[in-house]
């Protein structure tokens, strides 16, 4: 059975908030000497997420 996936679309500000929040959570877990594996994976996945390239309008569409 295939796992369900979710796709988020974030602007640059939201992306920064997400990375910062995950990093703060990770730091808190480290301070409490708790495992960070799940947060580490999610943080890396977020950092490595590809950007969606803007579609260029063709010359005919511009008219």
XYZ file of N, CA and C in Angstrom:
189
model
N 0.839 -1.181 0.000
C 0.000 0.000 0.000
C 0.887 1.250 0.000
N 0.616 2.159 -0.908
C 1.417 3.370 -1.045
C 1.010 4.403 0.015
N 2.027 5.012 0.612
C 1.773 6.061 1.603
C 1.220 7.304 0.929
N 0.294 7.965 1.601
C -0.250 9.211 1.086
C 0.779 10.317 1.271
N 0.938 11.151 0.262
C 1.878 12.270 0.327
C 1.103 13.567 0.355
N 1.715 14.572 0.944
C 1.120 15.912 0.977
C 2.119 16.888 0.369
N 1.595 17.873 -0.314
C 2.426 18.887 -0.950
C 2.042 20.245 -0.372
N 3.031 20.981 0.109
C 2.818 22.329 0.621
C 3.444 23.321 -0.334
N 2.778 24.432 -0.544
C 3.352 25.511 -1.328
C 3.600 26.666 -0.369
N 4.864 27.039 -0.234
C 5.261 28.087 0.703
C 5.985 29.192 -0.027
N 5.716 30.445 0.375
C 6.518 31.533 -0.172
C 7.829 31.582 0.620
N 8.723 32.474 0.256
C 10.037 32.524 0.899
C 9.938 32.782 2.401
N 9.013 33.645 2.805
C 8.853 33.949 4.225
C 8.368 32.713 4.985
N 7.342 32.064 4.462
C 6.794 30.871 5.110
C 7.836 29.757 5.183
N 8.621 29.620 4.124
C 9.683 28.626 4.103
C 10.685 28.892 5.225
N 11.061 30.156 5.389
C 11.986 30.536 6.453
C 11.418 30.249 7.831
N 10.133 30.544 8.012
C 9.472 30.260 9.291
C 9.493 28.764 9.576
N 9.206 27.958 8.557
C 9.174 26.502 8.721
C 10.547 25.970 9.118
N 11.582 26.389 8.421
C 12.933 25.926 8.723
C 13.330 26.366 10.132
N 13.040 27.618 10.473
C 13.384 28.134 11.793
C 12.644 27.375 12.897
N 11.356 27.122 12.698
C 10.562 26.411 13.702
C 11.077 24.989 13.914
N 11.392 24.309 12.838
C 11.924 22.948 12.957
C 13.283 22.952 13.651
N 14.104 23.940 13.346
C 15.415 24.030 13.976
C 15.273 24.313 15.474
N 14.338 25.200 15.840
C 14.099 25.490 17.256
C 13.603 24.238 17.986
N 12.720 23.487 17.339
C 12.234 22.236 17.930
C 13.393 21.268 18.131
N 14.244 21.161 17.120
C 15.414 20.277 17.210
C 16.326 20.692 18.362
N 16.588 21.994 18.472
C 17.449 22.488 19.551
C 16.852 22.185 20.925
N 15.536 22.318 21.052
C 14.871 21.994 22.309
C 15.001 20.522 22.666
N 14.858 19.667 21.666
C 15.005 18.230 21.900
C 16.437 17.896 22.321
N 17.406 18.521 21.688
C 18.813 18.295 22.052
C 19.048 18.730 23.498
N 18.505 19.878 23.848
C 18.661 20.390 25.213
C 18.050 19.431 26.239
N 16.945 18.795 25.864
C 16.286 17.831 26.749
C 16.881 16.428 26.631
N 17.917 16.297 25.810
C 18.573 15.015 25.554
C 17.575 13.958 25.060
N 16.713 14.387 24.134
C 15.736 13.489 23.521
C 16.135 13.255 22.071
N 15.676 12.168 21.474
C 16.033 11.871 20.076
C 15.498 12.935 19.111
N 16.296 13.238 18.102
C 15.919 14.247 17.114
C 15.730 13.664 15.714
N 15.746 12.359 15.596
C 15.738 11.703 14.284
C 14.603 12.180 13.370
N 13.386 12.165 13.872
C 12.227 12.533 13.036
C 12.307 13.996 12.609
N 12.691 14.866 13.530
C 12.799 16.290 13.216
C 13.960 16.522 12.258
N 15.070 15.820 12.443
C 16.217 15.932 11.533
C 15.797 15.594 10.101
N 15.068 14.490 9.942
C 14.635 14.066 8.611
C 13.714 15.096 7.980
N 12.774 15.606 8.767
C 11.837 16.595 8.243
C 12.542 17.913 7.918
N 13.483 18.301 8.747
C 14.249 19.527 8.499
C 15.050 19.397 7.204
N 15.723 18.282 7.021
C 16.491 18.065 5.789
C 15.583 18.008 4.571
N 14.441 17.355 4.702
C 13.489 17.270 3.599
C 12.991 18.661 3.225
N 12.757 19.496 4.228
C 12.290 20.866 3.982
C 13.375 21.690 3.311
N 14.599 21.601 3.815
C 15.716 22.369 3.246
C 15.980 21.956 1.797
N 15.876 20.660 1.514
C 16.178 20.138 0.183
C 15.001 20.179 -0.787
N 13.846 20.673 -0.339
C 12.656 20.693 -1.202
C 12.921 21.553 -2.434
N 12.546 21.049 -3.594
C 12.778 21.823 -4.824
C 11.832 23.020 -4.903
N 12.266 24.028 -5.629
C 11.393 25.165 -5.870
C 10.620 24.916 -7.155
N 9.434 25.445 -7.197
C 8.622 25.300 -8.402
C 8.998 26.428 -9.340
N 9.432 26.074 -10.518
C 9.837 27.083 -11.491
C 8.592 27.742 -12.067
N 8.691 29.056 -12.252
C 7.580 29.796 -12.851
C 7.451 29.391 -14.312
N 6.225 29.148 -14.735
C 6.003 28.828 -16.141
C 6.102 30.109 -16.947
N 6.851 30.017 -17.999
C 6.977 31.173 -18.888
C 5.827 31.158 -19.879
N 5.306 32.323 -20.119
C 4.262 32.434 -21.122
C 4.907 32.388 -22.488
N 4.297 31.649 -23.376
C 4.846 31.601 -24.722
C 4.605 32.932 -25.437
N 5.303 33.134 -26.498
C 5.198 34.389 -27.250
C 3.762 34.629 -27.696
N 3.061 33.573 -28.097
C 1.669 33.709 -28.566
C 0.731 34.074 -27.428
N 0.971 33.570 -26.234
C 0.103 33.854 -25.097
C 0.226 35.295 -24.643
N 1.364 35.920 -24.877
C 1.594 37.287 -24.438
C 0.766 38.295 -25.212
N 0.255 37.888 -26.328
C -0.500 38.817 -27.195
C -1.932 38.928 -26.790
